[in-house]
Short mmCIF file of C-alpha atoms in Angstrom, two decimals:
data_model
loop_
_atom_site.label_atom_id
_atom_site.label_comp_id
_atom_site.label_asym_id
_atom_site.label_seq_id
_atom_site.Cartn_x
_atom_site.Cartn_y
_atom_site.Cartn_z
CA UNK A 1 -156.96 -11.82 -18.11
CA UNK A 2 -160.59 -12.00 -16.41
CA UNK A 3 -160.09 -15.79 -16.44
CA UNK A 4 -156.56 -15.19 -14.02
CA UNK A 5 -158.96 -12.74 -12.00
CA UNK A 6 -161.82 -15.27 -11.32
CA UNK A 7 -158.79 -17.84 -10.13
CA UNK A 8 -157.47 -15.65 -7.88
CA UNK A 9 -161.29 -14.73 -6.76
CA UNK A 10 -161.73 -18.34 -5.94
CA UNK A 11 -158.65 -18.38 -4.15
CA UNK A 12 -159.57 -15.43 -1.82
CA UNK A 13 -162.45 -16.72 -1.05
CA UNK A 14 -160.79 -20.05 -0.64
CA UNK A 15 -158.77 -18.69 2.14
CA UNK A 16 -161.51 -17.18 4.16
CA UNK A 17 -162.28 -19.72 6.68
CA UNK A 18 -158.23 -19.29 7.55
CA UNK A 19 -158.79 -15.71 7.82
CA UNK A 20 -161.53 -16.29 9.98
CA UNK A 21 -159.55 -19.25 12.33
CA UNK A 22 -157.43 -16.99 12.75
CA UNK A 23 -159.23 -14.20 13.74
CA UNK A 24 -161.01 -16.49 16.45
CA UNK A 25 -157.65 -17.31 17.53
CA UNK A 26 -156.71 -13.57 17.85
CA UNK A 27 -159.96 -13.07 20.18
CA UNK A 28 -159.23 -15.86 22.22
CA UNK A 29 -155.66 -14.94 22.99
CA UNK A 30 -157.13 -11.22 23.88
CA UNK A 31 -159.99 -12.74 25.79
CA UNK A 32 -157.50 -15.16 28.09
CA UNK A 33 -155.09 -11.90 28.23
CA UNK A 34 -158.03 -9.89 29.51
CA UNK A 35 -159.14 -12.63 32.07
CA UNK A 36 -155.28 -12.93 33.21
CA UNK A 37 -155.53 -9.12 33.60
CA UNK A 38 -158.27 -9.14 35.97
CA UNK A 39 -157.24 -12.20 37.97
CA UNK A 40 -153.94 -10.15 38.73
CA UNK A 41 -155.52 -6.50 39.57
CA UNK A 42 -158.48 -8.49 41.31
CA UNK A 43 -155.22 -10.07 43.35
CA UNK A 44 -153.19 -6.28 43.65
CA UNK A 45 -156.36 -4.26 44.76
CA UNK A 46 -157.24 -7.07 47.52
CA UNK A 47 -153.36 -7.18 48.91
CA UNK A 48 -153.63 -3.48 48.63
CA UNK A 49 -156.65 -3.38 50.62
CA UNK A 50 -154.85 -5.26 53.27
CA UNK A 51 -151.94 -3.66 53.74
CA UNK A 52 -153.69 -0.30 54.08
CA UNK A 53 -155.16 -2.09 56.93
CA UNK A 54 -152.15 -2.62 59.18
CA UNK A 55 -152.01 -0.31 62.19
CA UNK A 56 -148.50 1.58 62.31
CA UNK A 57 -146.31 0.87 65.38
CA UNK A 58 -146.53 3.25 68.38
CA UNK A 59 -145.18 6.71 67.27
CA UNK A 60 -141.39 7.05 68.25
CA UNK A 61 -140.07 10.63 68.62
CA UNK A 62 -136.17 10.43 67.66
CA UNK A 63 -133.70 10.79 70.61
CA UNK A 64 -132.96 13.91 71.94
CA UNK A 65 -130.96 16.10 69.04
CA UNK A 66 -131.85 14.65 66.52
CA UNK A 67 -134.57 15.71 64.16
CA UNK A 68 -136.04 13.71 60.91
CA UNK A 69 -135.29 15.33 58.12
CA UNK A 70 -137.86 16.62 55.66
CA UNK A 71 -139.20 14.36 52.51
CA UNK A 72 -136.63 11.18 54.37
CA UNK A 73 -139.86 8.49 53.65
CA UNK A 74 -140.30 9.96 50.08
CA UNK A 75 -136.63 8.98 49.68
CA UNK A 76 -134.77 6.53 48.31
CA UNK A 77 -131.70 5.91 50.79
CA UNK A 78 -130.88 9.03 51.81
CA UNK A 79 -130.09 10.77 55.60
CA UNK A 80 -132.87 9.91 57.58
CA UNK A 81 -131.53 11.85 61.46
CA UNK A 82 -129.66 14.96 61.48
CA UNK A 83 -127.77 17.06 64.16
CA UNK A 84 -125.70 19.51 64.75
CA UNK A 85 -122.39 19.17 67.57
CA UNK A 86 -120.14 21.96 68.25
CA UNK A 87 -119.67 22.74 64.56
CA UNK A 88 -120.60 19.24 62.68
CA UNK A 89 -122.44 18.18 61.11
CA UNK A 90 -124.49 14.37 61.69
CA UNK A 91 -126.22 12.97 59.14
CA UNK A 92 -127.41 8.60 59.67
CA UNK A 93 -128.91 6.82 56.73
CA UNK A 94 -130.31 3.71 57.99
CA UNK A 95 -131.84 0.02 55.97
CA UNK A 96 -132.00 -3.33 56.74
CA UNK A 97 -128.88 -5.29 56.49
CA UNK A 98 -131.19 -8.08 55.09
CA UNK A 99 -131.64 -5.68 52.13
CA UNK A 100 -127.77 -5.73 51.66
CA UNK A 101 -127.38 -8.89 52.50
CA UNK A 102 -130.55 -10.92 51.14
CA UNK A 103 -131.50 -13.62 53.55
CA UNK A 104 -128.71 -12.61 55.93
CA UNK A 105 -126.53 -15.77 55.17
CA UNK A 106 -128.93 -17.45 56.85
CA UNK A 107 -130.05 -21.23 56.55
CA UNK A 108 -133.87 -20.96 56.65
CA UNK A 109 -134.40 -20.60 60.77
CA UNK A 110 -137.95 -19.73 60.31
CA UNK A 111 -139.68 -17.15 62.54
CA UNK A 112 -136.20 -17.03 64.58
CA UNK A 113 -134.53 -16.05 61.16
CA UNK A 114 -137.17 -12.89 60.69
CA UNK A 115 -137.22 -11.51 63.75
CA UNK A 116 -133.37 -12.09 63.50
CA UNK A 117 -133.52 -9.81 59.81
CA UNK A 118 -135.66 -7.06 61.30
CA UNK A 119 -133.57 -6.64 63.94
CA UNK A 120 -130.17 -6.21 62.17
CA UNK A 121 -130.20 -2.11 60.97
CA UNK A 122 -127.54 -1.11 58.68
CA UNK A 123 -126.30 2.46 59.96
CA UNK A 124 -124.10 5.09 57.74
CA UNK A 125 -122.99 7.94 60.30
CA UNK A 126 -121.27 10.92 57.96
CA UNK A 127 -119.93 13.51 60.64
CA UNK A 128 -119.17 16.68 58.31
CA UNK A 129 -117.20 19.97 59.24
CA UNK A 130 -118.22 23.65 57.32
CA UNK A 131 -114.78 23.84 56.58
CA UNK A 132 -113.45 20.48 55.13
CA UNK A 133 -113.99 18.86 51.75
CA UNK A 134 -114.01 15.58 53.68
CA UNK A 135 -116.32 14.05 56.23
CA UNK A 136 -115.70 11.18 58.42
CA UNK A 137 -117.94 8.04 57.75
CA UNK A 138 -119.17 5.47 59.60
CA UNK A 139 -120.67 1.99 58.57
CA UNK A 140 -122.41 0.27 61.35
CA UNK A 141 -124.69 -2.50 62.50
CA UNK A 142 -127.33 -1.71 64.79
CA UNK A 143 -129.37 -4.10 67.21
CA UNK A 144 -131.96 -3.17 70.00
CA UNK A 145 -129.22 -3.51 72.84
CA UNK A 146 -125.77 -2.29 70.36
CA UNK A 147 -124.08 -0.82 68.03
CA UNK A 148 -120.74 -1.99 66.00
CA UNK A 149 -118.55 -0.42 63.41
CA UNK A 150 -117.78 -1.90 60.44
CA UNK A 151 -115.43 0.15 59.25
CA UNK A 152 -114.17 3.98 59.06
CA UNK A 153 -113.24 5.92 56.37
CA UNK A 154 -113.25 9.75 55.10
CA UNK A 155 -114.46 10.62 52.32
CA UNK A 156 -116.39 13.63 49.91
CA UNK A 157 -119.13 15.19 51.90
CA UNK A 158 -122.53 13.22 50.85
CA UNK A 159 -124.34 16.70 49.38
CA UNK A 160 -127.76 14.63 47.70
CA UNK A 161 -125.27 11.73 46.86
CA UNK A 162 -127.42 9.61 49.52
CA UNK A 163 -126.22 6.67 51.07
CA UNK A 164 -123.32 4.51 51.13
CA UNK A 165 -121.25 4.78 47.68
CA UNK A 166 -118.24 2.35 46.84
CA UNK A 167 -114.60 4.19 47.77
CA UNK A 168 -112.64 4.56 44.46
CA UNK A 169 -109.18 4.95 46.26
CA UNK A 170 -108.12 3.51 49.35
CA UNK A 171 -109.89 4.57 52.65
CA UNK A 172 -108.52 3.09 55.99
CA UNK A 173 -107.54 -0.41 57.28
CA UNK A 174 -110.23 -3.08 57.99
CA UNK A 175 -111.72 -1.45 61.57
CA UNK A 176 -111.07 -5.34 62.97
CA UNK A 177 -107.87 -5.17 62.37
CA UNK A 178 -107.23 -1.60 64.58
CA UNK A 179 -105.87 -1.97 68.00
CA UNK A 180 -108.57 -2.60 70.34
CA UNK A 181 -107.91 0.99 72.42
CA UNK A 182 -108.48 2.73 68.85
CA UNK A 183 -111.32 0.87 68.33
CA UNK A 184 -113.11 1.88 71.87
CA UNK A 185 -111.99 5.02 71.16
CA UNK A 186 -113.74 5.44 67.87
CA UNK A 187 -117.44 3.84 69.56
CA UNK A 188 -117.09 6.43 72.12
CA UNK A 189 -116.20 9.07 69.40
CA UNK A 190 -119.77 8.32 67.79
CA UNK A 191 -121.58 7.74 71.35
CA UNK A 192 -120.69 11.25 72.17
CA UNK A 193 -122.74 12.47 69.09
CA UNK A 194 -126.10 10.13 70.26
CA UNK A 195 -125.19 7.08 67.63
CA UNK A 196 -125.99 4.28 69.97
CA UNK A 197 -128.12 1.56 70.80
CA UNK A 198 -130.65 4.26 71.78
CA UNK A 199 -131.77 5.10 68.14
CA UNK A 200 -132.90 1.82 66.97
CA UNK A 201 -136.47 2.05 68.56
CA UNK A 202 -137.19 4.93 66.31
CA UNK A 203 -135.20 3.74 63.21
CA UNK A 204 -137.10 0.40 63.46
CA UNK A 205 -140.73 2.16 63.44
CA UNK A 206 -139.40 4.52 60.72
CA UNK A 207 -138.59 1.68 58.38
CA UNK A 208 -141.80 -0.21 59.48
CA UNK A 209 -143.47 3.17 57.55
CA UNK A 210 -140.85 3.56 55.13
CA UNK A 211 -141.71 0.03 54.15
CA UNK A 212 -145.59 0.30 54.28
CA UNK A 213 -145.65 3.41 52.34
CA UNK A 214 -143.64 1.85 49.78
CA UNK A 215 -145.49 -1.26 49.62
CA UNK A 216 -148.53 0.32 48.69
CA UNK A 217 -147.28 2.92 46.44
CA UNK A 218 -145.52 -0.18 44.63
CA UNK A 219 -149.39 -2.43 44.62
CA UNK A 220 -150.88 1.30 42.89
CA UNK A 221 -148.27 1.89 40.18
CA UNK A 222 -147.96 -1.91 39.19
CA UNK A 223 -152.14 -1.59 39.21
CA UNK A 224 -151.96 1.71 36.95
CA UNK A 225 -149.37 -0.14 34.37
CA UNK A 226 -151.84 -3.30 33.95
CA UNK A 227 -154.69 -1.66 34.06
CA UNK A 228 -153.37 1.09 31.24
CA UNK A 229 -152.28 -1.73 29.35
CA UNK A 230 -155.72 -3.56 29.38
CA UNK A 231 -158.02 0.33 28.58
CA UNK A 232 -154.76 0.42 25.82
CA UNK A 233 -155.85 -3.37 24.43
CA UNK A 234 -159.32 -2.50 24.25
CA UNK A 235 -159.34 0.88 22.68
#
């Protein structure tokens, strides 16, 4: 019995200089994780840094009628502009069509192309009435000199459903396909209520801080996961 004990003495201590390969190993791995770690948040805090830098556009107030609603930047895609007429209801949601629409089927135009993408707003108009479970939407693209429709439909009142949800059911003809008088009629349905051309000043400097706020609250939490990952490593 003692004899099988010294053996398998001999053998541990045979197998040390494994043990200890592999615990060099180990420490390298952590020590090239660590330096990858630091290269990165080295990399977030200094893009950070910059972006905090960027003066804001000239303050926009919205048109007249409309006021921004409360805790709209802190949101995701919800209402933006509200307003009352008569007894609706207005509520516009507003992002880039090139966040729909990534690259916005374009071929690669260069500085054109961008100026092209920031330009091109993606409007939902929901015109609501106290006293119907339906409100009337719109879906429309908005440039600095115009506004089109994309199409019309009614459907459940938004509540905190925020923007632009798939139809389940069948919600109007294509709005290219209506006679053109219908379709006039319809823009100057909307112009009435002050959704026109005239809000895309505002709307563009709103997403310009919608954007920068979001860009640097997205630098600090990716920053917070790496660097409680690398205090977690080293505890």
């Amino acid at each position: 019995m003692s004899g099988i004990w010294r053996r398998l003495s001999r053998g541990c201590r045979a197998a040390q200089p494994w043990r200890t390969i592999t615990s060099r190993s180990s420490s390298s791995s952590a020590n090239i994780s660590a330096a990858v770690d630091s290269m990165l948040l080295r990399s977030i805090k200094e893009h950070y840094l910059d972006v905090s830098k960027m003066n804001p556009p000239p303050k926009v107030s919205p048109p007249s009628g409309f006021t921004v609603l409360k805790g709209a930047l802190d949101g995701s895609n919800g209402p933006v502009l509200s307003r009352s007429y008569g007894n609706e209801e207005i509520n516009i949601s507003v992002m880039r069509l090139s966040n729909i629409v990534p690259g916005g089927g374009g071929d690669g135009g260069g500085a054109d192309e961008e100026e092209d993408d920031i330009n091109q707003l993606f409007l939902h108009v929901d015109v609501s009435k106290p006293d119907q479970h339906k409100s009337l939407n719109f879906l429309c693209g908005l440039y600095p000199d115009a506004l089109g429709i994309h199409s019309v439909s009614l459907r459940p009142k938004l509540e905190d459903s925020g923007f632009f949800e798939l139809p389940s059911s069948y919600n109007g003809p294509v709005f290219g396909d209506l006679d053109e008088r219908m379709r006039d009629a319809f823009h100057a349905y909307i112009d009435e209520r002050g959704v026109n051309e005239d809000l895309f000043a505002f709307l563009q400097a709103w997403l310009y801080v919608k954007d920068h706020r979001n860009l640097l609250r997205w630098f600090k939490t990716v920053g917070s996961h790496i660097n409680e990952k690398s205090v977690a490593e080293d505890a």
